[in-house]
Amino acid sequence: MKNKINAVFLGIVWLIMAAGLCRAVLCPKEMSSEENRYANRLTRPTLSSFFDGSFQDGVEAALSDQALGSGMARSGCNLVSSGINEALLSGLYAANQDRYIRIGEGLSSFGGYLVYDTRELKKMAPGLDRGAGEINAFAASHPDVPVYAYYIEKDTDINFETGEKPGLYGYLAERLALPPANVSAFRIDSFEDYAGRFFRTDHHWDYRGSYQGYREVLELLDGGIPLEPVGEVTLDRPLSGSKAIESGGKGVRTEDFTAYRFEYPPMSVTVNGSAAGDYGAQEAWINGSADGELSYGSFYGGDFGEVVFDTGSGGENLLVLGESHDNAIIKLLAANFGRTYSVDLRYYEVQTGRKFSLGEYVEANGIDKVLFIGSIGFYTSDDLILED
Amino acid sequence: MLFSSMTFLVFFMPLCTGAYFLCKNRNWRNAVLLVFSMLFYAWGEPRNIVLIVAAAFAAWLGGLCMERFPRLKKPVFIATVGLLTANLVVFKYLNFLTGTAEALTGLDFGLKEIALPIGISFYTFQILSYVIDLYRGEISLQKNPFMLLLYVSLFPQLIAGPIVRYKTVETELTVRSESLSDAAAGCRRFIVGLAKKVLIANRVALAAEIIYSSNGGEYGTLMYWLASLAYTMQIYYDFSGYSDMAIGLGRIFGFHFPENFDYPYVSTSVTEFWRRWHISLSRWFRDYIYIPLGGSRTTRLKWVRNILVVWGLTGLWHGADWNFIIWGLYFAALLLAEKLVYGGLLRRLPKAVGWIYTFFAVNLSWVIFNLTDPARLLRALGMMFTYHPTDLAGAIMADTSIVNSLLWLAPALLFAFPVARKLKERLRPPEAALNLGCLLLLLLSVAFIVSSSFNPFIYFRF
């Protein structure tokens, strides 16, 4: 009897262990739904990847993501941990709304908002120099194509406790060799500015911030009359945004998701070369028919290498080079242009299978205006390479 | 590769145990263990696998020569021990030695930083035990180099011990029996070790990490004492958990490794503490350094010298830095004081007094052990021994994750005492209940591993 009990025990332990390996090898999952990102998968080893350790790191990451129940385990642990944290410290949070309360690596709570650390100019300067250099080089070699830059200030651009700003935008603007009228920013000069325009639990701007950004960008581009919202809706599902997930507080740290409703003109949408019904699912979320998890991306539209909007109006063609902040406004911008091309350099090559060359892209698509839009992460990104 | 990694649990273990138990022949089983042990080591240190193989080969060749050429036994023995020790000195201590020499002379020797090969201290001591015991005639020659390599590289004890002497496993390398009850007991021991490491050591580690890495003044005296306590718990659960896992894994494959920890924090004197902490290392130093130097059966002056030598070396074994030497000599001083000054008094006093004294002394030792940067060490000691008030709210706001980490100190303290063992003795739970409890612990540990990227391992660097 004792032997049987032990045999069953050893069998179960072995199966628990082997199941993770089988899942990772035989039927790996595509997405880590709990963290709203692509799940790591096993890759083929090479001699160099084995010797530099990157293969081993990849295996560990893949097995952590692919092990059966790993997502649930991760969510459960984080939920308990952040639940205890919130329960024990709710008084502390309430009494110290005007101070940074650190809850994770680079992430704090301030005034009921999850905020990132303020970036230091000396650390960001090399990246900004490189980004500005790329933009300047393109502008210099294509004087016939107007180039615009819109910088989005956010929590990384100001210390809310002291009100001090590291001057990241000013530094970038000084280095951009573009006409001053072609450079502008979404300014955050106080916590009040920030709180009225960004999500509490997500790193993106909210409906008011993104709409303000849209209007400012349109003015920068001299793009005509902006669309006006026809209503304001608060969804019946709460949002646990990217920062909540990052802090391990998914489901614990939540907020209402409010959005403006717009009447968009008819337009076709192409994502990475394939026709798509729409970009994002704003109407579906508003009328309650959307499936899946509510997020900034699932509402406004996700990050894709290339999205093309065509209103068929025969107006100017706009190219938007940016990151996820522009997801909330590219459909709005598209209403004011003939064709609007949105390229996310982080994904373009991987998702379309094509190398990106801005000069060739502009020429091939008859681009009339090029807009760079993003926050500090975009302008300092290693992906901001415009020519091979 | 760490035992507490998904790679080990989900990739390495099912493949290794599957292949091992599919083989019926002892030689094939040993071959499986050797191949997987090589893979285990190469996973973290592909290049340094040459080093471990070369060290094992040198010991094998040295042993062979000692046997074949009896007249040259002593010179061959000295040469082999010298070679193996030199290997350890070069890879572990050369950076430290040149750094110290450069600091003293102001010269720049231009030597490149040498990366420390994982587990070199452990496997060198194991190989030395083979060579020394062979020289002493306490074991017989291992003629098969692969068998000696298997002993040296056997993955359960390869990178963090226990320091298994050759004579402990000499017979089991060729003649051992695996059984269901042994495998189940080994598996349970492994899971308990994993839980100690993942559920407690990794949790409390965060508090020490946060406080010691802080440059601001948000943490006062209270927090520095808590940090030292957190580290005291971390190092115990980290290392004893790893030893449990090693012993458990060995048992699954039919090996019986020596115990390495016996509830050291119940000790009522520092002498007792070192009988319960890292037992395999203490015995190694006792048998191969302390006793050959004359041990305690010599003049008082030489005995003091022997203590100082052994503890200086013990400190150095733990790391090539001054703080480790100071840490070793600190224990030498305490042990000498217990022997010469207040040992008798300690025995007469209530046990609680002895416990408080020992815990305080050991706790302080871990502060010296932990902080290799002298400035940080002095700052920590200064904060502990001169009163600085703690703004508790400010301290928590500096990093709220410290709260969850400190909560884990309660179970850490509780299970540092033989509570679980006494409960088990009193309740005598059936095998099925033990297995079920271990299954739950395994699932919980895996959940913590996949949900956390913080998985440090202190003894990895030795």
mmCIF file of C-alpha atoms in Angstrom, chain B residues 74-417:
data_model
loop_
_atom_site.group_PDB
_atom_site.id
_atom_site.type_symbol
_atom_site.label_atom_id
_atom_site.label_comp_id
_atom_site.label_asym_id
_atom_site.label_seq_id
_atom_site.Cartn_x
_atom_site.Cartn_y
_atom_site.Cartn_z
ATOM 1 C CA LYS B 74 54.464 11.983 -1.589
ATOM 2 C CA PRO B 75 55.771 14.233 -4.379
ATOM 3 C CA VAL B 76 52.857 13.242 -6.632
ATOM 4 C CA PHE B 77 50.450 13.906 -3.796
ATOM 5 C CA ILE B 78 51.968 17.324 -3.125
ATOM 6 C CA ALA B 79 51.976 18.155 -6.828
ATOM 7 C CA THR B 80 48.333 17.118 -7.262
ATOM 8 C CA VAL B 81 47.123 18.999 -4.209
ATOM 9 C CA GLY B 82 49.241 21.970 -5.281
ATOM 10 C CA LEU B 83 47.792 21.918 -8.775
ATOM 11 C CA LEU B 84 44.204 21.712 -7.569
ATOM 12 C CA THR B 85 44.771 24.427 -4.971
ATOM 13 C CA ALA B 86 46.506 26.622 -7.540
ATOM 14 C CA ASN B 87 43.498 26.209 -9.804
ATOM 15 C CA LEU B 88 41.253 27.450 -7.013
ATOM 16 C CA VAL B 89 43.609 30.289 -6.128
ATOM 17 C CA VAL B 90 43.882 31.510 -9.700
ATOM 18 C CA PHE B 91 40.172 31.456 -10.441
ATOM 19 C CA LYS B 92 38.911 32.563 -7.081
ATOM 20 C CA TYR B 93 41.591 34.634 -5.413
ATOM 21 C CA LEU B 94 43.846 36.100 -8.073
ATOM 22 C CA ASN B 95 41.609 39.151 -8.605
ATOM 23 C CA PHE B 96 41.593 39.769 -4.870
ATOM 24 C CA LEU B 97 45.313 39.220 -4.453
ATOM 25 C CA THR B 98 46.315 41.466 -7.347
ATOM 26 C CA GLY B 99 43.768 44.078 -6.273
ATOM 27 C CA THR B 100 45.244 44.128 -2.791
ATOM 28 C CA ALA B 101 48.792 44.202 -4.113
ATOM 29 C CA GLU B 102 47.923 47.031 -6.476
ATOM 30 C CA ALA B 103 46.316 48.968 -3.653
ATOM 31 C CA LEU B 104 49.387 48.493 -1.467
ATOM 32 C CA THR B 105 52.040 49.254 -4.101
ATOM 33 C CA GLY B 106 50.163 51.686 -6.288
ATOM 34 C CA LEU B 107 51.210 49.619 -9.320
ATOM 35 C CA ASP B 108 48.920 48.434 -12.082
ATOM 36 C CA PHE B 109 49.603 44.810 -12.958
ATOM 37 C CA GLY B 110 47.212 45.007 -15.896
ATOM 38 C CA LEU B 111 45.590 41.672 -15.133
ATOM 39 C CA LYS B 112 42.180 41.057 -16.603
ATOM 40 C CA GLU B 113 39.294 40.281 -14.251
ATOM 41 C CA ILE B 114 38.844 36.514 -13.987
ATOM 42 C CA ALA B 115 35.255 35.308 -13.766
ATOM 43 C CA LEU B 116 34.597 32.947 -10.876
ATOM 44 C CA PRO B 117 33.574 29.497 -12.150
ATOM 45 C CA ILE B 118 30.392 28.325 -10.444
ATOM 46 C CA GLY B 119 30.885 25.855 -7.612
ATOM 47 C CA ILE B 120 34.687 25.834 -7.861
ATOM 48 C CA SER B 121 35.116 25.949 -4.077
ATOM 49 C CA PHE B 122 32.800 23.009 -3.591
ATOM 50 C CA TYR B 123 34.155 20.746 -6.270
ATOM 51 C CA THR B 124 37.780 21.571 -5.478
ATOM 52 C CA PHE B 125 37.252 20.556 -1.852
ATOM 53 C CA GLN B 126 35.576 17.360 -2.971
ATOM 54 C CA ILE B 127 38.412 16.462 -5.299
ATOM 55 C CA LEU B 128 40.938 17.293 -2.589
ATOM 56 C CA SER B 129 39.137 14.933 -0.227
ATOM 57 C CA TYR B 130 39.605 12.154 -2.797
ATOM 58 C CA VAL B 131 43.308 12.863 -3.248
ATOM 59 C CA ILE B 132 44.038 13.255 0.485
ATOM 60 C CA ASP B 133 42.041 10.197 1.541
ATOM 61 C CA LEU B 134 43.717 8.161 -1.177
ATOM 62 C CA TYR B 135 47.111 9.312 0.016
ATOM 63 C CA ARG B 136 46.178 8.382 3.569
ATOM 64 C CA GLY B 137 45.053 4.982 2.382
ATOM 65 C CA GLU B 138 41.502 5.505 3.600
ATOM 66 C CA ILE B 139 39.946 4.795 0.206
ATOM 67 C CA SER B 140 40.879 2.694 -2.764
ATOM 68 C CA LEU B 141 41.966 4.037 -6.119
ATOM 69 C CA GLN B 142 39.233 4.915 -8.609
ATOM 70 C CA LYS B 143 40.613 3.548 -11.839
ATOM 71 C CA ASN B 144 37.755 4.671 -14.012
ATOM 72 C CA PRO B 145 38.159 8.384 -14.816
ATOM 73 C CA PHE B 146 34.496 8.683 -15.764
ATOM 74 C CA MET B 147 33.482 7.397 -12.364
ATOM 75 C CA LEU B 148 35.673 9.977 -10.680
ATOM 76 C CA LEU B 149 34.243 12.659 -12.949
ATOM 77 C CA LEU B 150 30.760 11.485 -11.990
ATOM 78 C CA TYR B 151 31.640 11.874 -8.318
ATOM 79 C CA VAL B 152 33.017 15.368 -8.865
ATOM 80 C CA SER B 153 30.272 16.603 -11.151
ATOM 81 C CA LEU B 154 27.253 14.796 -9.716
ATOM 82 C CA PHE B 155 24.706 17.545 -10.249
ATOM 83 C CA PRO B 156 22.737 17.377 -6.986
ATOM 84 C CA GLN B 157 25.779 18.509 -4.973
ATOM 85 C CA LEU B 158 27.869 20.114 -7.692
ATOM 86 C CA ILE B 159 27.455 23.816 -7.140
ATOM 87 C CA ALA B 160 26.433 24.261 -3.529
ATOM 88 C CA GLY B 161 27.211 21.123 -1.622
ATOM 89 C CA PRO B 162 26.954 19.494 0.795
ATOM 90 C CA ILE B 163 30.667 18.798 0.403
ATOM 91 C CA VAL B 164 30.392 15.079 -0.190
ATOM 92 C CA ARG B 165 33.639 13.254 0.440
ATOM 93 C CA TYR B 166 34.633 10.496 -1.902
ATOM 94 C CA LYS B 167 34.547 7.880 0.822
ATOM 95 C CA THR B 168 30.902 8.766 1.554
ATOM 96 C CA VAL B 169 29.785 7.748 -1.923
ATOM 97 C CA GLU B 170 32.629 5.418 -2.909
ATOM 98 C CA THR B 171 30.467 2.341 -2.667
ATOM 99 C CA GLU B 172 27.269 3.961 -3.894
ATOM 100 C CA LEU B 173 28.893 5.018 -7.145
ATOM 101 C CA THR B 174 28.884 1.416 -8.230
ATOM 102 C CA VAL B 175 26.604 -0.403 -5.818
ATOM 103 C CA ARG B 176 23.434 1.323 -4.759
ATOM 104 C CA SER B 177 19.784 0.550 -4.802
ATOM 105 C CA GLU B 178 16.965 2.875 -5.688
ATOM 106 C CA SER B 179 13.596 2.224 -4.132
ATOM 107 C CA LEU B 180 10.155 3.765 -4.282
ATOM 108 C CA SER B 181 10.245 4.752 -0.635
ATOM 109 C CA ASP B 182 13.731 6.283 -1.030
ATOM 110 C CA ALA B 183 12.667 8.154 -4.158
ATOM 111 C CA ALA B 184 9.499 9.414 -2.459
ATOM 112 C CA ALA B 185 11.433 10.498 0.624
ATOM 113 C CA GLY B 186 14.001 12.181 -1.610
ATOM 114 C CA CYS B 187 11.287 13.887 -3.597
ATOM 115 C CA ARG B 188 9.623 15.171 -0.427
ATOM 116 C CA ARG B 189 12.959 16.425 0.865
ATOM 117 C CA PHE B 190 13.580 18.177 -2.435
ATOM 118 C CA ILE B 191 10.176 19.871 -2.333
ATOM 119 C CA VAL B 192 10.667 21.018 1.255
ATOM 120 C CA GLY B 193 14.030 22.483 0.242
ATOM 121 C CA LEU B 194 12.478 24.158 -2.773
ATOM 122 C CA ALA B 195 9.765 25.686 -0.583
ATOM 123 C CA LYS B 196 12.365 26.928 1.919
ATOM 124 C CA LYS B 197 14.221 28.607 -0.881
ATOM 125 C CA VAL B 198 11.320 29.986 -2.912
ATOM 126 C CA LEU B 199 8.657 30.687 -0.317
ATOM 127 C CA ILE B 200 10.844 32.018 2.478
ATOM 128 C CA ALA B 201 14.427 32.848 1.433
ATOM 129 C CA ASN B 202 13.431 34.755 -1.699
ATOM 130 C CA ARG B 203 10.677 36.629 0.161
ATOM 131 C CA VAL B 204 12.679 37.834 3.153
ATOM 132 C CA ALA B 205 15.655 38.566 0.896
ATOM 133 C CA LEU B 206 13.813 41.495 -0.589
ATOM 134 C CA ALA B 207 13.688 43.406 2.713
ATOM 135 C CA ALA B 208 17.449 43.103 3.218
ATOM 136 C CA GLU B 209 18.051 44.026 -0.410
ATOM 137 C CA ILE B 210 15.861 47.136 -0.234
ATOM 138 C CA ILE B 211 17.349 48.452 2.998
ATOM 139 C CA TYR B 212 21.000 47.718 2.270
ATOM 140 C CA SER B 213 20.831 49.127 -1.254
ATOM 141 C CA SER B 214 19.268 52.369 -0.077
ATOM 142 C CA ASN B 215 21.394 55.476 -0.297
ATOM 143 C CA GLY B 216 18.906 57.786 1.361
ATOM 144 C CA GLY B 217 18.280 58.235 5.053
ATOM 145 C CA GLU B 218 14.809 56.777 5.132
ATOM 146 C CA TYR B 219 15.819 53.696 7.107
ATOM 147 C CA GLY B 220 16.837 54.102 10.742
ATOM 148 C CA THR B 221 18.217 51.758 13.384
ATOM 149 C CA LEU B 222 15.098 49.605 13.632
ATOM 150 C CA MET B 223 15.068 48.946 9.893
ATOM 151 C CA TYR B 224 18.761 48.060 9.820
ATOM 152 C CA TRP B 225 18.209 45.505 12.564
ATOM 153 C CA LEU B 226 15.265 44.139 10.625
ATOM 154 C CA ALA B 227 17.439 43.967 7.526
ATOM 155 C CA SER B 228 20.061 41.986 9.403
ATOM 156 C CA LEU B 229 17.385 39.647 10.696
ATOM 157 C CA ALA B 230 15.959 39.264 7.201
ATOM 158 C CA TYR B 231 19.387 38.383 5.842
ATOM 159 C CA THR B 232 19.991 35.971 8.725
ATOM 160 C CA MET B 233 16.818 34.168 7.712
ATOM 161 C CA GLN B 234 17.549 34.435 4.006
ATOM 162 C CA ILE B 235 20.964 32.837 4.195
ATOM 163 C CA TYR B 236 19.692 29.996 6.354
ATOM 164 C CA TYR B 237 16.673 29.149 4.207
ATOM 165 C CA ASP B 238 18.604 29.742 1.028
ATOM 166 C CA PHE B 239 21.499 27.471 1.850
ATOM 167 C CA SER B 240 19.752 24.861 3.962
ATOM 168 C CA GLY B 241 16.969 24.741 1.355
ATOM 169 C CA TYR B 242 19.566 24.114 -1.318
ATOM 170 C CA SER B 243 21.180 21.415 0.813
ATOM 171 C CA ASP B 244 17.781 19.796 1.350
ATOM 172 C CA MET B 245 17.212 19.778 -2.386
ATOM 173 C CA ALA B 246 20.656 18.283 -2.989
ATOM 174 C CA ILE B 247 20.180 15.572 -0.371
ATOM 175 C CA GLY B 248 16.687 14.816 -1.695
ATOM 176 C CA LEU B 249 17.870 14.585 -5.289
ATOM 177 C CA GLY B 250 20.717 12.330 -4.253
ATOM 178 C CA ARG B 251 18.301 10.039 -2.497
ATOM 179 C CA ILE B 252 16.075 9.797 -5.582
ATOM 180 C CA PHE B 253 19.091 8.399 -7.427
ATOM 181 C CA GLY B 254 20.094 6.130 -4.538
ATOM 182 C CA PHE B 255 22.835 8.277 -2.965
ATOM 183 C CA HIS B 256 22.945 9.155 0.706
ATOM 184 C CA PHE B 257 24.641 12.507 1.224
ATOM 185 C CA PRO B 258 25.550 13.793 4.684
ATOM 186 C CA GLU B 259 23.326 16.273 6.482
ATOM 187 C CA ASN B 260 24.501 19.843 6.237
ATOM 188 C CA PHE B 261 22.255 21.744 8.677
ATOM 189 C CA ASP B 262 20.677 20.882 11.996
ATOM 190 C CA TYR B 263 18.573 23.861 13.073
ATOM 191 C CA PRO B 264 21.610 26.094 13.671
ATOM 192 C CA TYR B 265 19.565 28.968 15.061
ATOM 193 C CA VAL B 266 18.591 26.978 18.150
ATOM 194 C CA SER B 267 22.227 26.994 19.262
ATOM 195 C CA THR B 268 23.105 28.324 22.689
ATOM 196 C CA SER B 269 26.768 28.925 21.898
ATOM 197 C CA VAL B 270 28.791 29.776 18.827
ATOM 198 C CA THR B 271 30.623 26.469 19.216
ATOM 199 C CA GLU B 272 27.298 24.666 18.972
ATOM 200 C CA PHE B 273 26.242 26.851 16.054
ATOM 201 C CA TRP B 274 29.186 25.647 14.022
ATOM 202 C CA ARG B 275 28.285 22.055 14.797
ATOM 203 C CA ARG B 276 24.908 22.700 13.218
ATOM 204 C CA TRP B 277 25.734 25.076 10.344
ATOM 205 C CA HIS B 278 27.313 23.919 7.068
ATOM 206 C CA ILE B 279 28.355 20.732 8.802
ATOM 207 C CA SER B 280 30.122 19.260 5.770
ATOM 208 C CA LEU B 281 32.424 22.298 5.492
ATOM 209 C CA SER B 282 33.242 22.370 9.210
ATOM 210 C CA ARG B 283 34.129 18.682 9.116
ATOM 211 C CA TRP B 284 36.234 19.146 6.010
ATOM 212 C CA PHE B 285 38.299 21.853 7.685
ATOM 213 C CA ARG B 286 38.489 19.839 10.886
ATOM 214 C CA ASP B 287 39.747 16.681 9.171
ATOM 215 C CA TYR B 288 41.997 18.155 6.496
ATOM 216 C CA ILE B 289 43.361 21.336 8.104
ATOM 217 C CA TYR B 290 42.717 21.588 11.842
ATOM 218 C CA ILE B 291 43.700 18.075 12.933
ATOM 219 C CA PRO B 292 46.751 17.833 10.620
ATOM 220 C CA LEU B 293 47.924 21.135 12.146
ATOM 221 C CA GLY B 294 47.745 19.521 15.567
ATOM 222 C CA GLY B 295 44.182 20.405 16.499
ATOM 223 C CA SER B 296 43.726 21.047 20.203
ATOM 224 C CA ARG B 297 46.253 18.422 21.288
ATOM 225 C CA THR B 298 49.156 20.799 21.206
ATOM 226 C CA THR B 299 50.440 23.835 23.050
ATOM 227 C CA ARG B 300 47.946 26.579 23.755
ATOM 228 C CA LEU B 301 49.757 28.976 21.453
ATOM 229 C CA LYS B 302 49.716 26.520 18.547
ATOM 230 C CA TRP B 303 46.112 25.699 19.231
ATOM 231 C CA VAL B 304 45.238 29.397 18.991
ATOM 232 C CA ARG B 305 47.227 29.540 15.760
ATOM 233 C CA ASN B 306 45.326 26.503 14.442
ATOM 234 C CA ILE B 307 41.996 28.114 15.225
ATOM 235 C CA LEU B 308 43.027 31.345 13.541
ATOM 236 C CA VAL B 309 44.326 29.538 10.456
ATOM 237 C CA VAL B 310 41.228 27.381 10.089
ATOM 238 C CA TRP B 311 38.815 30.274 10.519
ATOM 239 C CA GLY B 312 40.809 32.606 8.344
ATOM 240 C CA LEU B 313 40.642 29.953 5.633
ATOM 241 C CA THR B 314 36.957 29.351 6.316
ATOM 242 C CA GLY B 315 36.364 33.038 5.748
ATOM 243 C CA LEU B 316 38.430 33.023 2.568
ATOM 244 C CA TRP B 317 36.651 29.927 1.305
ATOM 245 C CA HIS B 318 33.407 31.887 1.389
ATOM 246 C CA GLY B 319 34.737 34.695 -0.720
ATOM 247 C CA ALA B 320 37.768 36.561 -1.908
ATOM 248 C CA ASP B 321 37.253 39.765 0.009
ATOM 249 C CA TRP B 322 38.386 41.292 3.251
ATOM 250 C CA ASN B 323 34.956 41.142 4.812
ATOM 251 C CA PHE B 324 35.001 37.337 4.519
ATOM 252 C CA ILE B 325 38.379 37.149 6.238
ATOM 253 C CA ILE B 326 37.118 39.456 8.980
ATOM 254 C CA TRP B 327 33.980 37.311 9.214
ATOM 255 C CA GLY B 328 36.084 34.161 9.664
ATOM 256 C CA LEU B 329 38.370 35.767 12.248
ATOM 257 C CA TYR B 330 35.342 37.171 14.053
ATOM 258 C CA PHE B 331 34.175 33.599 14.586
ATOM 259 C CA ALA B 332 37.681 32.531 15.562
ATOM 260 C CA ALA B 333 37.657 35.217 18.254
ATOM 261 C CA LEU B 334 34.258 34.133 19.523
ATOM 262 C CA LEU B 335 35.235 30.466 19.596
ATOM 263 C CA LEU B 336 38.470 31.235 21.419
ATOM 264 C CA ALA B 337 36.607 33.415 23.888
ATOM 265 C CA GLU B 338 34.094 30.641 24.515
ATOM 266 C CA LYS B 339 36.869 28.134 25.070
ATOM 267 C CA LEU B 340 39.115 30.370 27.149
ATOM 268 C CA VAL B 341 36.931 32.932 28.844
ATOM 269 C CA TYR B 342 33.190 32.497 29.211
ATOM 270 C CA GLY B 343 32.314 29.042 27.883
ATOM 271 C CA GLY B 344 31.808 27.645 31.370
ATOM 272 C CA LEU B 345 29.692 30.576 32.401
ATOM 273 C CA LEU B 346 27.534 30.188 29.309
ATOM 274 C CA ARG B 347 26.802 26.574 30.180
ATOM 275 C CA ARG B 348 25.730 27.533 33.707
ATOM 276 C CA LEU B 349 23.461 30.382 32.653
ATOM 277 C CA PRO B 350 19.859 29.764 31.565
ATOM 278 C CA LYS B 351 19.684 28.485 27.976
ATOM 279 C CA ALA B 352 17.763 31.579 26.917
ATOM 280 C CA VAL B 353 20.777 33.758 27.714
ATOM 281 C CA GLY B 354 23.038 31.533 25.656
ATOM 282 C CA TRP B 355 20.563 31.596 22.821
ATOM 283 C CA ILE B 356 20.271 35.380 22.832
ATOM 284 C CA TYR B 357 24.044 35.762 22.899
ATOM 285 C CA THR B 358 24.519 33.266 20.064
ATOM 286 C CA PHE B 359 21.743 34.624 17.888
ATOM 287 C CA PHE B 360 23.009 38.165 18.343
ATOM 288 C CA ALA B 361 26.588 37.141 17.502
ATOM 289 C CA VAL B 362 25.530 35.138 14.447
ATOM 290 C CA ASN B 363 23.142 37.825 13.275
ATOM 291 C CA LEU B 364 25.936 40.369 13.447
ATOM 292 C CA SER B 365 28.271 38.036 11.598
ATOM 293 C CA TRP B 366 25.913 37.905 8.647
ATOM 294 C CA VAL B 367 26.008 41.683 8.339
ATOM 295 C CA ILE B 368 29.796 41.450 7.966
ATOM 296 C CA PHE B 369 29.379 38.524 5.587
ATOM 297 C CA ASN B 370 26.738 40.195 3.442
ATOM 298 C CA LEU B 371 28.212 43.617 2.840
ATOM 299 C CA THR B 372 31.398 43.336 0.805
ATOM 300 C CA ASP B 373 31.579 47.085 0.276
ATOM 301 C CA PRO B 374 33.392 48.482 3.367
ATOM 302 C CA ALA B 375 31.521 51.776 3.190
ATOM 303 C CA ARG B 376 28.164 50.019 3.211
ATOM 304 C CA LEU B 377 29.293 47.687 5.965
ATOM 305 C CA LEU B 378 30.428 50.546 8.175
ATOM 306 C CA ARG B 379 27.257 52.456 7.446
ATOM 307 C CA ALA B 380 25.107 49.445 8.357
ATOM 308 C CA LEU B 381 27.026 48.805 11.591
ATOM 309 C CA GLY B 382 26.858 52.482 12.430
ATOM 310 C CA MET B 383 23.111 52.536 11.863
ATOM 311 C CA MET B 384 22.665 49.448 14.020
ATOM 312 C CA PHE B 385 24.722 50.578 16.965
ATOM 313 C CA THR B 386 23.994 54.288 17.107
ATOM 314 C CA TYR B 387 20.376 55.241 17.390
ATOM 315 C CA HIS B 388 18.719 56.747 14.333
ATOM 316 C CA PRO B 389 14.943 57.096 14.462
ATOM 317 C CA THR B 390 12.941 55.476 11.697
ATOM 318 C CA ASP B 391 10.199 57.374 9.946
ATOM 319 C CA LEU B 392 8.127 54.239 9.499
ATOM 320 C CA ALA B 393 5.718 55.767 6.989
ATOM 321 C CA GLY B 394 8.620 57.209 5.006
ATOM 322 C CA ALA B 395 10.455 53.889 5.118
ATOM 323 C CA ILE B 396 7.443 52.042 3.768
ATOM 324 C CA MET B 397 6.770 54.684 1.141
ATOM 325 C CA ALA B 398 10.352 54.342 -0.098
ATOM 326 C CA ASP B 399 9.353 50.850 -1.241
ATOM 327 C CA THR B 400 6.075 49.271 -0.188
ATOM 328 C CA SER B 401 7.184 45.789 -1.226
ATOM 329 C CA ILE B 402 9.188 45.748 2.000
ATOM 330 C CA VAL B 403 5.927 45.215 3.901
ATOM 331 C CA ASN B 404 5.146 41.893 2.232
ATOM 332 C CA SER B 405 8.748 40.851 2.595
ATOM 333 C CA LEU B 406 8.838 41.580 6.310
ATOM 334 C CA LEU B 407 5.601 39.641 6.808
ATOM 335 C CA TRP B 408 7.502 36.525 5.761
ATOM 336 C CA LEU B 409 9.857 36.962 8.699
ATOM 337 C CA ALA B 410 7.238 35.467 11.009
ATOM 338 C CA PRO B 411 7.105 32.013 9.362
ATOM 339 C CA ALA B 412 10.846 32.256 8.753
ATOM 340 C CA LEU B 413 11.534 32.656 12.466
ATOM 341 C CA LEU B 414 9.010 29.993 13.409
ATOM 342 C CA PHE B 415 10.374 27.309 11.098
ATOM 343 C CA ALA B 416 13.979 28.090 11.987
ATOM 344 C CA PHE B 417 13.151 26.130 15.141
#
